[in-house]
Short mmCIF file of C-alpha atoms and ligand atoms in Angstrom, two decimals:
data_model
loop_
_atom_site.label_atom_id
_atom_site.label_comp_id
_atom_site.label_asym_id
_atom_site.label_seq_id
_atom_site.Cartn_x
_atom_site.Cartn_y
_atom_site.Cartn_z
CA MET O 1 103.35 123.30 122.83
CA THR O 2 104.37 120.07 121.12
CA SER O 3 107.90 118.77 121.02
CA ALA O 4 107.87 119.11 117.21
CA SER O 5 107.83 122.88 117.60
CA VAL O 6 110.81 122.96 119.97
CA ARG O 7 113.93 124.23 118.19
CA VAL O 8 116.30 121.30 118.04
CA PRO O 9 118.82 120.37 115.36
CA ALA O 10 117.38 118.32 112.47
CA ARG O 11 119.53 115.27 113.21
CA GLN O 12 118.46 115.23 116.84
CA GLN O 13 114.83 115.50 115.71
CA SER O 14 115.18 112.55 113.38
CA ILE O 15 116.81 110.43 116.10
CA ARG O 16 113.92 111.28 118.38
CA ALA O 17 111.42 110.42 115.62
CA SER O 18 112.99 107.02 115.07
CA ASN O 19 113.14 106.36 118.83
CA LEU O 20 109.48 107.31 119.08
CA ALA O 21 108.67 104.89 116.23
CA LEU O 22 110.69 102.15 117.95
CA ALA O 23 108.89 102.67 121.27
CA TYR O 24 105.50 102.70 119.51
CA ARG O 25 106.35 99.50 117.59
CA LEU O 26 107.17 97.73 120.86
CA VAL O 27 103.81 98.72 122.33
CA LEU O 28 102.00 97.67 119.11
CA ASP O 29 103.67 94.25 118.95
CA ALA O 30 103.54 93.38 122.65
CA PRO O 31 100.90 90.81 123.62
CA THR O 32 100.38 92.51 127.00
CA PRO O 33 100.56 96.13 128.29
CA VAL O 34 104.12 97.53 128.31
CA SER O 35 105.43 99.42 131.34
CA ARG O 36 107.84 102.35 130.99
CA ALA O 37 110.55 100.23 132.64
CA ALA O 38 110.00 97.43 130.12
CA LEU O 39 110.17 99.98 127.30
CA ALA O 40 113.54 101.22 128.60
CA ALA O 41 114.86 97.66 128.96
CA ALA O 42 113.74 96.62 125.47
CA THR O 43 115.15 99.70 123.71
CA GLY O 44 118.32 100.19 125.75
CA MET O 45 117.25 103.78 126.48
CA THR O 46 117.42 105.39 129.89
CA ARG O 47 114.28 105.29 132.03
CA ALA O 48 113.94 109.06 131.59
CA THR O 49 114.15 108.88 127.77
CA ALA O 50 111.75 105.94 127.52
CA GLY O 51 109.37 107.69 129.92
CA ALA O 52 109.44 110.88 127.83
CA LEU O 53 108.66 108.90 124.66
CA ALA O 54 105.79 107.12 126.43
CA ASP O 55 104.42 110.51 127.51
CA ALA O 56 104.70 111.81 123.94
CA LEU O 57 102.79 108.81 122.56
CA LEU O 58 100.12 109.32 125.22
CA ALA O 59 99.85 113.05 124.46
CA ALA O 60 99.50 112.27 120.75
CA GLY O 61 96.62 109.90 121.55
CA LEU O 62 98.43 106.97 119.94
CA VAL O 63 98.61 104.83 123.07
CA ALA O 64 96.52 104.55 126.20
CA GLU O 65 97.47 103.74 129.75
CA VAL O 66 95.86 100.80 131.51
CA ALA O 67 95.75 100.02 135.19
CA PRO O 68 98.19 97.39 136.44
CA PRO O 69 96.93 93.90 137.24
CA PRO O 70 96.19 93.33 140.95
CA ALA O 71 99.53 93.43 142.81
CA SER O 72 100.86 90.00 143.69
CA SER O 73 103.76 91.30 145.73
CA ALA O 74 104.76 94.38 147.67
CA GLY O 75 105.77 97.56 145.86
CA ARG O 76 103.99 99.93 143.54
CA PRO O 77 102.84 98.12 140.38
CA ALA O 78 103.45 99.93 137.07
CA THR O 79 100.77 101.06 134.65
CA GLY O 80 101.11 99.67 131.16
CA LEU O 81 100.78 101.12 127.66
CA VAL O 82 98.54 99.65 124.96
CA PRO O 83 97.61 100.89 121.47
CA ALA O 84 94.80 103.45 121.74
CA SER O 85 91.34 102.31 120.70
CA THR O 86 90.10 105.91 120.40
CA GLY O 87 91.55 108.80 118.40
CA TRP O 88 92.81 108.22 114.87
CA ALA O 89 91.42 105.50 112.63
CA GLY O 90 91.77 104.50 108.98
CA LEU O 91 88.91 104.54 106.49
CA GLY O 92 88.93 101.83 103.83
CA LEU O 93 86.73 102.06 100.75
CA GLU O 94 86.21 99.56 97.97
CA VAL O 95 84.78 99.86 94.50
CA ASN O 96 84.15 96.48 92.95
CA VAL O 97 82.15 95.31 89.99
CA ASP O 98 79.17 94.10 92.02
CA HIS O 99 79.55 95.89 95.35
CA LEU O 100 80.78 98.99 97.18
CA ALA O 101 82.15 98.81 100.72
CA ALA O 102 83.43 101.00 103.54
CA CYS O 103 85.11 100.08 106.77
CA VAL O 104 86.96 101.73 109.64
CA VAL O 105 89.93 100.19 111.45
CA ASP O 106 91.29 101.69 114.68
CA LEU O 107 94.93 101.85 115.85
CA THR O 108 94.62 98.44 117.56
CA GLY O 109 93.70 96.89 114.20
CA ALA O 110 90.07 96.29 115.19
CA VAL O 111 87.31 96.81 112.62
CA ARG O 112 84.96 99.40 114.12
CA HIS O 113 82.52 99.97 111.27
CA GLN O 114 81.74 97.97 108.18
CA VAL O 115 79.11 98.34 105.51
CA SER O 116 78.75 97.09 101.96
CA ILE O 117 76.07 97.45 99.34
CA GLU O 118 75.46 95.01 96.54
CA GLY O 119 74.76 96.28 93.08
CA ASP O 120 76.18 96.00 89.60
CA GLN O 121 78.46 98.98 88.97
CA ARG O 122 79.10 98.21 85.30
CA GLY O 123 77.96 100.86 82.90
CA ARG O 124 77.30 103.49 85.59
CA GLY O 125 80.49 105.47 84.95
CA PRO O 126 82.99 106.61 87.61
CA GLY O 127 81.07 109.75 88.72
CA PRO O 128 77.91 108.11 90.11
CA VAL O 129 79.89 105.15 91.53
CA LEU O 130 82.30 107.44 93.40
CA ALA O 131 79.39 109.60 94.63
CA ASP O 132 77.80 106.49 96.20
CA LEU O 133 81.15 105.49 97.66
CA ALA O 134 81.57 108.95 99.21
CA GLU O 135 78.13 108.62 100.79
CA LEU O 136 79.24 105.36 102.47
CA ALA O 137 82.41 107.14 103.64
CA ASN O 138 80.49 110.05 105.14
CA ARG O 139 78.07 107.70 106.84
CA ALA O 140 81.04 105.84 108.37
CA ALA O 141 82.64 109.09 109.60
CA ALA O 142 79.32 110.24 111.14
CA ASP O 143 78.91 106.88 112.91
CA LEU O 144 82.37 107.27 114.42
CA ALA O 145 81.67 110.62 116.06
CA ALA O 146 80.04 108.92 119.05
CA THR O 147 82.92 106.48 119.54
CA GLY O 148 85.74 109.01 119.98
CA LEU O 149 87.37 108.01 116.69
CA HIS O 150 88.35 110.39 113.86
CA VAL O 151 89.30 109.47 110.35
CA ALA O 152 93.01 110.07 109.70
CA GLY O 153 92.83 109.27 106.01
CA ALA O 154 91.21 107.01 103.45
CA ALA O 155 92.44 104.39 101.02
CA VAL O 156 90.35 103.24 98.07
CA ALA O 157 90.56 99.70 96.67
CA VAL O 158 89.74 99.29 92.97
CA PRO O 159 89.76 96.23 90.69
CA GLY O 160 92.32 97.48 88.20
CA LEU O 161 95.72 98.95 87.46
CA VAL O 162 96.56 102.01 89.53
CA ARG O 163 99.44 104.43 88.96
CA SER O 164 100.97 104.36 92.42
CA THR O 165 102.45 107.87 92.22
CA SER O 166 99.18 109.66 91.43
CA GLY O 167 96.41 107.23 92.40
CA ARG O 168 95.00 107.36 88.86
CA VAL O 169 93.17 104.23 87.78
CA LEU O 170 94.73 103.48 84.40
CA ARG O 171 92.40 100.65 83.57
CA ALA O 172 89.72 98.65 85.35
CA PRO O 173 88.50 96.43 82.51
CA ASN O 174 85.44 94.99 84.24
CA LEU O 175 84.17 98.44 85.26
CA ASP O 176 85.12 99.78 81.84
CA TRP O 177 87.12 102.57 83.51
CA GLN O 178 90.05 104.13 81.67
CA ASP O 179 92.30 106.80 83.16
CA VAL O 180 90.07 107.83 86.07
CA ASP O 181 91.43 110.36 88.57
CA VAL O 182 89.79 108.85 91.66
CA VAL O 183 91.66 111.16 94.05
CA ALA O 184 90.48 114.36 92.31
CA ASP O 185 86.91 113.11 92.03
CA LEU O 186 86.60 111.74 95.55
CA THR O 187 88.59 114.19 97.71
CA PRO O 188 86.02 117.05 97.72
CA ARG O 189 83.26 114.58 98.65
CA LEU O 190 85.09 112.83 101.52
CA PRO O 191 85.29 113.90 105.18
CA VAL O 192 88.19 116.34 105.62
CA THR O 193 91.18 114.32 106.87
CA PRO O 194 94.85 115.08 107.59
CA LEU O 195 95.95 112.62 104.89
CA ALA O 196 95.01 112.72 101.22
CA PRO O 197 93.23 109.56 100.01
CA ALA O 198 95.34 106.77 98.56
CA VAL O 199 94.22 104.41 95.78
CA GLY O 200 95.39 100.82 95.26
CA ASN O 201 94.50 97.47 93.79
CA GLU O 202 91.77 95.54 95.62
CA ALA O 203 93.64 92.19 95.73
CA ASP O 204 96.75 93.91 97.13
CA TYR O 205 94.71 95.51 99.93
CA ALA O 206 92.91 92.20 100.60
CA ALA O 207 96.30 90.46 100.92
CA LEU O 208 97.30 93.12 103.49
CA ALA O 209 94.13 92.36 105.47
CA GLU O 210 94.99 88.66 105.36
CA LEU O 211 98.50 89.42 106.65
CA ALA O 212 97.15 91.50 109.51
CA ALA O 213 94.66 88.75 110.44
CA ASP O 214 97.16 85.87 110.47
CA ARG O 215 100.62 86.45 111.91
CA GLY O 216 101.64 82.91 110.89
CA LEU O 217 101.55 83.75 107.18
CA ARG O 218 104.88 84.58 105.52
CA ASP O 219 105.17 83.89 101.77
CA PHE O 220 101.82 83.46 100.06
CA LEU O 221 99.60 84.23 97.13
CA TYR O 222 96.20 85.75 97.88
CA VAL O 223 93.75 85.23 95.03
CA SER O 224 90.64 87.37 94.98
CA GLY O 225 87.73 85.95 93.00
CA GLU O 226 85.17 88.53 91.94
CA ILE O 227 83.79 89.33 88.46
CA GLY O 228 87.49 89.86 87.77
CA VAL O 229 90.26 87.81 89.37
CA GLY O 230 93.26 89.49 91.02
CA ALA O 231 96.10 88.44 93.27
CA GLY O 232 98.35 89.88 95.95
CA VAL O 233 101.86 88.44 96.22
CA VAL O 234 103.49 88.50 99.66
CA PHE O 235 107.15 87.72 100.35
CA ASP O 236 108.50 87.70 103.90
CA ARG O 237 105.29 89.39 105.13
CA ARG O 238 105.69 92.27 102.66
CA LEU O 239 103.47 92.93 99.70
CA PHE O 240 105.35 92.60 96.40
CA THR O 241 103.86 95.14 94.01
CA GLY O 242 106.31 94.96 91.10
CA SER O 243 108.37 97.76 89.60
CA ARG O 244 105.33 99.88 88.70
CA GLY O 245 102.85 98.57 91.25
CA TRP O 246 101.02 96.26 88.87
CA ALA O 247 102.08 92.79 90.03
CA GLY O 248 99.42 90.16 90.68
CA GLU O 249 97.26 90.39 87.53
CA ILE O 250 96.63 86.66 87.65
CA GLY O 251 93.20 87.12 86.05
CA HIS O 252 94.90 87.80 82.72
CA VAL O 253 97.19 84.78 82.76
CA THR O 254 96.23 82.62 79.76
CA VAL O 255 94.80 79.29 80.90
CA GLU O 256 92.91 78.29 77.73
CA PRO O 257 94.83 79.42 74.62
CA GLY O 258 92.35 80.57 71.98
CA GLY O 259 89.54 80.44 74.55
CA ASP O 260 86.77 82.95 75.24
CA ALA O 261 87.32 86.70 74.72
CA CYS O 262 88.33 88.59 77.89
CA ARG O 263 87.42 92.19 78.76
CA CYS O 264 91.13 93.00 78.48
CA GLY O 265 91.13 92.19 74.76
CA ALA O 266 92.99 88.87 74.95
CA ARG O 267 91.52 85.34 74.82
CA GLY O 268 91.46 82.51 77.33
CA CYS O 269 92.42 84.60 80.38
CA LEU O 270 91.80 83.05 83.81
CA GLU O 271 88.92 85.51 84.31
CA THR O 272 87.02 84.00 81.39
CA VAL O 273 86.84 80.62 83.16
CA ALA O 274 87.10 81.51 86.85
CA GLY O 275 85.57 85.01 87.18
CA LEU O 276 82.13 85.08 88.84
CA ASP O 277 80.27 85.43 85.53
CA ALA O 278 81.87 82.18 84.31
CA LEU O 279 81.43 80.46 87.67
CA ARG O 280 77.71 81.27 87.70
CA ALA O 281 77.20 79.97 84.16
CA PRO O 282 74.54 77.20 84.13
CA THR O 283 76.85 74.61 82.60
CA PRO O 284 77.57 71.38 84.46
CA ASP O 285 81.35 71.76 84.24
CA ALA O 286 81.58 75.48 85.20
CA ALA O 287 83.06 74.84 88.68
CA VAL O 288 85.44 72.11 87.41
CA ARG O 289 86.72 74.34 84.61
CA ALA O 290 87.11 77.28 86.99
CA GLY O 291 88.97 75.23 89.62
CA ALA O 292 91.29 73.65 87.05
CA GLY O 293 92.08 77.01 85.41
CA LEU O 294 92.61 78.63 88.78
CA GLY O 295 94.93 75.81 89.84
CA ARG O 296 96.98 76.08 86.63
CA ALA O 297 97.44 79.84 87.00
CA ILE O 298 98.33 79.49 90.70
CA ALA O 299 100.78 76.68 89.89
CA ALA O 300 102.62 79.01 87.50
CA ALA O 301 103.00 81.58 90.29
CA VAL O 302 104.16 78.92 92.77
CA ASN O 303 106.72 77.51 90.30
CA LEU O 304 108.08 81.01 89.75
CA TYR O 305 108.18 82.27 93.32
CA ASP O 306 108.25 79.19 95.61
CA LEU O 307 105.25 80.31 97.67
CA ASP O 308 104.12 77.72 100.22
CA THR O 309 100.56 78.93 100.78
CA VAL O 310 97.64 80.04 98.64
CA VAL O 311 94.70 81.90 100.18
CA LEU O 312 91.47 81.84 98.16
CA GLY O 313 89.57 85.03 98.89
CA GLY O 314 86.68 87.18 97.71
CA ALA O 315 83.88 84.97 96.39
CA TYR O 316 86.26 81.96 96.33
CA ALA O 317 86.24 82.03 100.14
CA GLY O 318 82.65 80.76 100.00
CA ARG O 319 83.30 78.10 97.34
CA PRO O 320 84.69 74.94 99.00
CA ASP O 321 83.79 73.05 95.80
CA LEU O 322 86.72 74.71 93.97
CA GLU O 323 89.36 73.56 96.43
CA GLU O 324 89.67 69.96 95.23
CA SER O 325 90.29 70.85 91.59
CA VAL O 326 92.71 73.64 92.60
CA ARG O 327 94.66 71.11 94.70
CA ALA O 328 94.64 68.56 91.90
CA ALA O 329 96.03 71.14 89.43
CA LEU O 330 98.72 72.18 91.91
CA THR O 331 99.75 68.54 92.43
CA GLU O 332 100.01 68.09 88.68
CA HIS O 333 101.71 71.36 87.73
CA VAL O 334 103.88 72.43 90.68
CA VAL O 335 107.25 70.78 90.15
CA SER O 336 108.08 70.62 93.87
CA ALA O 337 104.64 69.36 94.96
CA GLY O 338 105.94 65.83 95.64
CA TRP O 339 108.22 67.12 98.41
CA ALA O 340 106.22 70.01 99.79
CA PRO O 341 102.55 70.30 98.89
CA VAL O 342 101.24 73.86 98.63
CA ALA O 343 98.81 74.69 101.43
CA VAL O 344 95.46 75.87 100.05
CA ARG O 345 93.06 77.64 102.38
CA ARG O 346 90.00 79.82 102.10
CA SER O 347 90.06 83.33 103.57
CA GLY O 348 88.02 83.90 106.71
CA LEU O 349 87.63 87.61 105.98
CA GLY O 350 84.61 87.51 103.71
CA GLY O 351 83.81 89.88 100.91
CA THR O 352 85.06 93.08 102.53
CA ALA O 353 88.72 92.07 102.90
CA ALA O 354 89.86 94.74 100.42
CA ALA O 355 88.13 97.54 102.38
CA VAL O 356 89.60 96.20 105.64
CA GLY O 357 93.06 96.05 104.05
CA ALA O 358 92.72 99.58 102.68
CA ALA O 359 91.78 100.90 106.15
CA THR O 360 94.63 98.89 107.68
CA SER O 361 97.10 100.51 105.25
CA VAL O 362 96.15 103.95 106.61
CA VAL O 363 96.64 102.69 110.18
CA HIS O 364 100.04 101.21 109.25
CA GLY O 365 101.10 104.63 107.98
CA ILE O 366 100.38 106.09 111.43
CA HIS O 367 102.14 103.19 113.15
CA ALA O 368 105.27 103.77 111.04
CA ASP O 369 105.63 107.49 111.75
CA PRO O 370 104.13 108.47 115.11
CA ALA O 371 106.14 111.72 115.23
CA ALA O 372 104.09 113.05 112.29
CA TRP O 373 100.94 112.72 114.44
CA GLU O 374 102.12 114.60 117.52
CA ALA O 375 101.14 118.02 116.21
CA ARG O 376 97.76 116.69 115.09
CA ALA O 377 96.64 115.36 118.48
ZN1 ZN S 401 92.23 89.24 80.17
#
């Protein structure tokens, strides 16, 4: 019998749930294994209460117990709790214009499976693309069976505008997708999981992966360079998604008024000079034009939001040649640059950051509400 099925008043249950979340958070954030006594001291709970919460987290498979280090003094050394590396895991999937990807992240945040396939997805239509994506997902789930991990839920990264309440892709201009119900199409093809799949913007998920990888980051702009160009905006280590979830469409900021036609219908958007198609154009100034346009669009974001760091991700991560012109544009266009230059760095996560971020978002959901997972152990 699980504690969730014990008849206790609702208020008492919610206090227990928030105490359980607090205890779990301490174990997740601690650099070393946490003993039950340390858990009690850090939370102000009694030893008995903290011990009961530790037992509940263990029973739910959310933490594991590790042996104490060799005793350096007399007395019985305590075992410590660490996040479990078996049990539940998050599945991240990515549809992009020139690749599909899948990855699995466990409760410790480690990537346990990663695969991507190159291939132009334009003109294929959502059905065949999502069928291929589901095949990657099922392959990932089958691979996990031997490792003691099970998929808790999936999140799908797409290069477009997503309605956050329903997961519908309203528009992905470079895939030519309009109003695609990814959840309805994908759910019957995915491994059965306790959580329904979520859908989000690829640059937002990639920014989440960047956050998880670097605890020193606080306020930054993550710019994802693919065929399209997207951004994730992070304030105080939280993703800013805007009032309807559509913030970060930096690819459609005008950088060359009256310039080339964009897939969105406007002219001179950043994507038309700094998307991969433009970057790969065999003209001698393609990289210079891309870097300058990118820098101008980023400068506008920095002037608006006072972000101190820019992370260049996606294909930009492998293009050191863009950095100099981005920096030059930031020096010219950011009004505060003379006092505090904006740090520009390239992401170390490679091309699958969005899939990693999507998987991480599933894991974060488990981290935030451990009580919901007790009955599912
Ligand atoms: Zn556009």
